Short mmCIF file of C-alpha atoms in Angstrom, two decimals:
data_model
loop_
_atom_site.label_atom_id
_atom_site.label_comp_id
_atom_site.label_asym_id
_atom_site.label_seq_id
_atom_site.Cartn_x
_atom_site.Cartn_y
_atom_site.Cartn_z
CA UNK I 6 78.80 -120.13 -47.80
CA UNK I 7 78.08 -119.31 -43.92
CA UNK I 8 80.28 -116.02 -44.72
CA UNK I 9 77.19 -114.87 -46.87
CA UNK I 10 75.22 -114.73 -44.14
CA UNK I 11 77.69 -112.53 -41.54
CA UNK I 12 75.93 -109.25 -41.71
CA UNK I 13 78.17 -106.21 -41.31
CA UNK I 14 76.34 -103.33 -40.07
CA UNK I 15 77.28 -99.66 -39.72
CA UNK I 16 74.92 -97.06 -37.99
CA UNK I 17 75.08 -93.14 -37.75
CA UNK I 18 73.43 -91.54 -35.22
CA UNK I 19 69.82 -89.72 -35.97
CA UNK I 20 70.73 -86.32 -37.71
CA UNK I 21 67.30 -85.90 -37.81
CA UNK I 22 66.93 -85.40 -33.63
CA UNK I 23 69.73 -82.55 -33.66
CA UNK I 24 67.71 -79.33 -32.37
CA UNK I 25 68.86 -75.76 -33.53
CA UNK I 26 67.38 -74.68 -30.54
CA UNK I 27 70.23 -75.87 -27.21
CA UNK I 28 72.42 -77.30 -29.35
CA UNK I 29 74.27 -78.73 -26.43
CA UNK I 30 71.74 -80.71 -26.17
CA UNK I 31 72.78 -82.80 -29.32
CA UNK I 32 75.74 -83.38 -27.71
CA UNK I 33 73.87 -85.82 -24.94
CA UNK I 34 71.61 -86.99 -27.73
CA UNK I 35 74.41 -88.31 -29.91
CA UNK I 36 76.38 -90.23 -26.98
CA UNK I 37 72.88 -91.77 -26.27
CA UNK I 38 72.43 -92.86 -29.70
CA UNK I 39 75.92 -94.12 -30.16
CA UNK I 40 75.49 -96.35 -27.02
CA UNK I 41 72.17 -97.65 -28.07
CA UNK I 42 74.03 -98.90 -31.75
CA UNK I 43 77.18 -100.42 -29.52
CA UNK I 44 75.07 -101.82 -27.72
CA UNK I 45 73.07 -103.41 -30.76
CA UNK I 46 76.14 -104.96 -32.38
CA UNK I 47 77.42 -102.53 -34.87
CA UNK I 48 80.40 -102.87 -36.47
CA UNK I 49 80.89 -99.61 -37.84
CA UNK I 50 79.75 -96.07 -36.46
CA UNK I 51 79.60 -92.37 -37.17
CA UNK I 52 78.44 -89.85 -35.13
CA UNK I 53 77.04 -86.54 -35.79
CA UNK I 54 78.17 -83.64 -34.53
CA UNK I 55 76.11 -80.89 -32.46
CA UNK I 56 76.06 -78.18 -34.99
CA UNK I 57 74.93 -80.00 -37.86
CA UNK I 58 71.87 -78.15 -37.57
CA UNK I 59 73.53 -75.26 -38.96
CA UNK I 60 76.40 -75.68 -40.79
CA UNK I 61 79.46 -78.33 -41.59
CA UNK I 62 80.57 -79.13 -38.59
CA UNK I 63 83.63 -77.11 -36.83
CA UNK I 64 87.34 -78.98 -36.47
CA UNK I 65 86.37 -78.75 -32.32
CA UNK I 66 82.65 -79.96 -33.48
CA UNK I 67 83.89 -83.53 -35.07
CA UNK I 68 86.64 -84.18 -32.73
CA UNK I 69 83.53 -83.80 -29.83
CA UNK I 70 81.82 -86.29 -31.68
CA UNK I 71 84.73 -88.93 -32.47
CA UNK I 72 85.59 -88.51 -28.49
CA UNK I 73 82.28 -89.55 -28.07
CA UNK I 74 82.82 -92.84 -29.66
CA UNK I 75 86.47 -93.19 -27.89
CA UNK I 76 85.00 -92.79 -24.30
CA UNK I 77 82.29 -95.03 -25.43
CA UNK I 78 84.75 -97.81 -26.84
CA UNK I 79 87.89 -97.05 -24.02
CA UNK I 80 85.61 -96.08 -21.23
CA UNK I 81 82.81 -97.85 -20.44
CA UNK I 82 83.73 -101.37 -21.37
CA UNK I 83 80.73 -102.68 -23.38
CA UNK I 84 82.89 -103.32 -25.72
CA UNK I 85 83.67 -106.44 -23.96
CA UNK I 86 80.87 -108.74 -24.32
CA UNK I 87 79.79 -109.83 -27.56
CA UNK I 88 75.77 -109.10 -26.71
CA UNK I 89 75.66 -107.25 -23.93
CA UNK I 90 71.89 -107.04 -24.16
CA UNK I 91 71.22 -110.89 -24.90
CA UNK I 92 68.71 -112.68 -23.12
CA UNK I 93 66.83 -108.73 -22.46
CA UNK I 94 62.94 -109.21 -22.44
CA UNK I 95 62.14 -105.73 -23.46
CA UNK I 96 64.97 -105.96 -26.31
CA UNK I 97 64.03 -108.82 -27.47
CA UNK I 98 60.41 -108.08 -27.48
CA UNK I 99 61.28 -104.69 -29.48
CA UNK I 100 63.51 -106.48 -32.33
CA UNK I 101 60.28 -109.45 -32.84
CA UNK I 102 57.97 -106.61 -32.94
CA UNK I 103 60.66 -104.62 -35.52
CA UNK I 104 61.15 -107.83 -37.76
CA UNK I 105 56.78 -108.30 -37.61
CA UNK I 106 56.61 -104.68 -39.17
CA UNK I 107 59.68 -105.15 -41.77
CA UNK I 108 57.91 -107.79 -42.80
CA UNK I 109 54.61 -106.61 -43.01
CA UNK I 110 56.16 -103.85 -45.37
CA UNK I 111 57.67 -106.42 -47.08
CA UNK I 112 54.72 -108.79 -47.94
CA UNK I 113 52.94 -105.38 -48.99
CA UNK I 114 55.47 -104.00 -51.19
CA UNK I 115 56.16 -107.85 -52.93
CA UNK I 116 51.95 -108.00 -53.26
CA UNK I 117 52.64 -104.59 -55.28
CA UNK I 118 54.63 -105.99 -57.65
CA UNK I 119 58.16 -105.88 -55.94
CA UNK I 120 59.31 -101.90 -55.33
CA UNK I 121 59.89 -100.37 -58.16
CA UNK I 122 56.11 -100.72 -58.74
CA UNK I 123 55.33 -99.38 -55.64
CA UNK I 124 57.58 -96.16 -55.75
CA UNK I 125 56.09 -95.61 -59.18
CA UNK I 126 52.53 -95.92 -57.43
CA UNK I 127 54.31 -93.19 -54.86
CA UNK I 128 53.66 -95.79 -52.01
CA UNK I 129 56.74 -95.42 -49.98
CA UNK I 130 56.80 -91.56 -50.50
CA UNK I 131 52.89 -91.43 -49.08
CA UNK I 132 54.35 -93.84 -45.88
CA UNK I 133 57.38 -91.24 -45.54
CA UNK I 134 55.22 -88.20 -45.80
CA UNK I 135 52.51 -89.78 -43.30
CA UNK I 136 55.17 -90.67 -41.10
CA UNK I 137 56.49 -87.00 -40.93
CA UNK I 138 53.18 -85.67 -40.73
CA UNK I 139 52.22 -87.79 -37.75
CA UNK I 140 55.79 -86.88 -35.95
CA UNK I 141 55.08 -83.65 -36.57
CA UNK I 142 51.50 -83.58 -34.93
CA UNK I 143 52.66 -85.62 -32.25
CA UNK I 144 55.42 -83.14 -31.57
CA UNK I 145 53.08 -80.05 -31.49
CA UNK I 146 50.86 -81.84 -29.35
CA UNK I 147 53.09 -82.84 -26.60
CA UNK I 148 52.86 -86.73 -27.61
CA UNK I 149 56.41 -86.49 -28.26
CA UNK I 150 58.96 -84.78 -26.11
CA UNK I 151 62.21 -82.85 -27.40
CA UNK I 152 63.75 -80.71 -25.25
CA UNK I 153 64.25 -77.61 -25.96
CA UNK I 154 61.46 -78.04 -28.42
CA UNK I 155 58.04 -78.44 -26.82
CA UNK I 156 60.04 -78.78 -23.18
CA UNK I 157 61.99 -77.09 -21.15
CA UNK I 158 62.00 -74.41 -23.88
CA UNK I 159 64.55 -71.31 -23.29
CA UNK I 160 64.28 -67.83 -25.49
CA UNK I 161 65.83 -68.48 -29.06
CA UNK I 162 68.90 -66.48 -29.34
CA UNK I 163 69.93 -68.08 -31.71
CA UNK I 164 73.11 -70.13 -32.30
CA UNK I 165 75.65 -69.47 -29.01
CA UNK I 166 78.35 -72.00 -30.06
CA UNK I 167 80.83 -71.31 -32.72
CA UNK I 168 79.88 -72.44 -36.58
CA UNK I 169 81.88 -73.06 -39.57
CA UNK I 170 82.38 -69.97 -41.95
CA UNK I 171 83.84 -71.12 -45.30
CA UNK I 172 85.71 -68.50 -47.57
CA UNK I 173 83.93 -67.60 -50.95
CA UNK I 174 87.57 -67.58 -51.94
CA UNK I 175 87.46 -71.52 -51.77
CA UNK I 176 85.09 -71.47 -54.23
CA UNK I 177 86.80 -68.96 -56.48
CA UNK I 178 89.69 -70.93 -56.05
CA UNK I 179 88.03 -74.85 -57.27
CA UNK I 180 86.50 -72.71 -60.46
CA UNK I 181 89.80 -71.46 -61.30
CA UNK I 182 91.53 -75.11 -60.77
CA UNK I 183 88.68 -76.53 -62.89
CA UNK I 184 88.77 -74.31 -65.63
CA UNK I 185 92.30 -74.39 -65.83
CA UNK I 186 92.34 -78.54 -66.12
CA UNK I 187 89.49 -78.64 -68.93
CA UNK I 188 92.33 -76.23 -70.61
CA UNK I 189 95.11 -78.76 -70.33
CA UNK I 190 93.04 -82.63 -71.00
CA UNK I 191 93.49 -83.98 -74.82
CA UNK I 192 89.87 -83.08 -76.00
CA UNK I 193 89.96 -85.58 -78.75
CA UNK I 194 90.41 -87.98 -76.12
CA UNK I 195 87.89 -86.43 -73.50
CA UNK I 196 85.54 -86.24 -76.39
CA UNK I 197 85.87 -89.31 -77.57
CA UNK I 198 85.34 -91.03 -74.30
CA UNK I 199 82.23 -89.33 -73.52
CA UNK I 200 81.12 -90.57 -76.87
CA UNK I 201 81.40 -93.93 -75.41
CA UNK I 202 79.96 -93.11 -72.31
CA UNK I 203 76.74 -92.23 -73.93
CA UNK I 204 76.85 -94.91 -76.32
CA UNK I 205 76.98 -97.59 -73.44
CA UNK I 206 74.20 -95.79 -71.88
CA UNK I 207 72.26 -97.06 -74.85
CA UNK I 208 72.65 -100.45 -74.03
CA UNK I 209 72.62 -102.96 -71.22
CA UNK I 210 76.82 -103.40 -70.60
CA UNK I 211 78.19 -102.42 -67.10
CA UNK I 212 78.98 -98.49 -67.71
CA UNK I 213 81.76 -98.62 -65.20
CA UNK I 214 84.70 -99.25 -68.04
CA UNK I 215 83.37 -96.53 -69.89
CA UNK I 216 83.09 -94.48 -67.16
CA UNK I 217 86.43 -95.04 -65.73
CA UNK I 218 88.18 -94.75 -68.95
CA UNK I 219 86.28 -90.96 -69.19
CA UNK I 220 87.54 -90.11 -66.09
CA UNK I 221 90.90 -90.89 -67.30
CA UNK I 222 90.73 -88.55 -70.15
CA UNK I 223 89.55 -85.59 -68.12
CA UNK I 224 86.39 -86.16 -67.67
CA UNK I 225 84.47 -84.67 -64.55
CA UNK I 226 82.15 -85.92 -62.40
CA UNK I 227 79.60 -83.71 -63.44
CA UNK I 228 80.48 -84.14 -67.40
CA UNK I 229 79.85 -87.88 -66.46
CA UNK I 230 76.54 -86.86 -64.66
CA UNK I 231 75.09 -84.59 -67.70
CA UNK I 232 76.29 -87.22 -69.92
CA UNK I 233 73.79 -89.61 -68.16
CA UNK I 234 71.25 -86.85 -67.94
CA UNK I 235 71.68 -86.80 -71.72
CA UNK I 236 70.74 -89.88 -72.21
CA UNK I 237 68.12 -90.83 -69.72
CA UNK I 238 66.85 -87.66 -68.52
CA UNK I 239 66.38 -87.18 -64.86
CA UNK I 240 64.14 -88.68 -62.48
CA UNK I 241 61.22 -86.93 -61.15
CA UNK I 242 59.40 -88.55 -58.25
CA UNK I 243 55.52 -89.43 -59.25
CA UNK I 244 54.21 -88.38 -56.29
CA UNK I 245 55.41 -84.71 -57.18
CA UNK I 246 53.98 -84.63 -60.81
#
């Protein structure tokens, strides 16, 4: 079916670039980011916003960040061509070299023994922590610019936009609604499902209907969760044992 093969893709922008330090700056490096996935054919697209380095972002934060995406889409008209980048040398040299190294991965993780083998070896979190490490040295050597960072650097006064403050009374006021719905659910029924919800656990149908049908009777999300927990226990990487 060629419709199998129509790949939908949907990119976010790097959280991982936002500085603390000039956050302003995140502001340029999310509109650059955004382009660049446009530009590569996304279909789907969220951007970060340029406090996300220190807390949920503010009302005035996201709507930066959405208005990004509206000049990007209204503005600048790359939305009109299908590839705009088709036919690029450089482009098209990057995306072989990208598909060599995917592949390269690939063929190693497969020779493994496919990939849950290899995380229980603790090969992908050794390639993730190698990768950091070498960022990070790259960074601190001046291999890799970031403004702000190891460039251009200003005195850290910390924050000077505005940040999201939540109320501790929104979290009074959940524990109250939650308490106050475990008082009202049919526990025979709550129990009862969960009884299921454990027993499926045991074996290899889809937990979904039993799952559902727990939520129905009160269940929570976390009573679901320690319900699985239970059961199976919970997961502790290798490579941190």
């Amino acid at each position: 079916n060629p419709r199998s093969m129509m790949l939908r893709t949907h990119a976010q922008t790097a959280g991982v670039s936002l500085t603390a330090q000039q956050p302003m700056n995140n502001v340029v490096r999310v509109a650059v980011q955004a382009m660049a996935a446009v530009l590569g054919g996304t279909q789907s697209l969220h951007t970060n916003s340029m406090d996300e380095t220190y807390a949920l972002p503010t009302a005035e934060a996201a709507k930066l960040a959405l208005r990004t995406q509206q000049i990007i889409a209204e503005e600048t008209g790359v939305t009109n061509t299908v590839d705009p980048l088709a036919g690029s040398y450089f482009i098209e040299e990057l995306t072989d070299k990208m598909e060599s190294e995917a592949n390269a991965i690939i063929c190693k993780i497969d020779e493994m023994g496919g990939m849950v083998t290899a995380v229980e070896k603790g090969w992908p979190q050794r390639e993730i922590s190698r990768s950091a490490y070498e960022f990070q040295r790259m960074l601190e050597a001046g291999d890799h610019v970031m403004v702000g960072i190891n460039r251009f650097k200003e005195e850290d006064k910390g924050s000077n936009i505005p940040l999201l403050h939540i109320d501790d009374e929104v979290e009074r006021n959940q524990i109250e609604r939650l308490l106050d719905f475990r008082s009202r659910r049919d526990n025979t029924a709550y129990e009862r499902a969960m009884d299921e919800v454990k027993r499926a656990c045991t074996g290899e149908e889809n937990l979904m209907a039993a799952t559902l049908a727990a939520v129905k009777a009160g269940a929570t999300v976390g009573e679901v969760s320690n319900a699985f927990r239970d059961v199976w226990g919970v997961y502790t990487d290798p490579g941190y044992l």
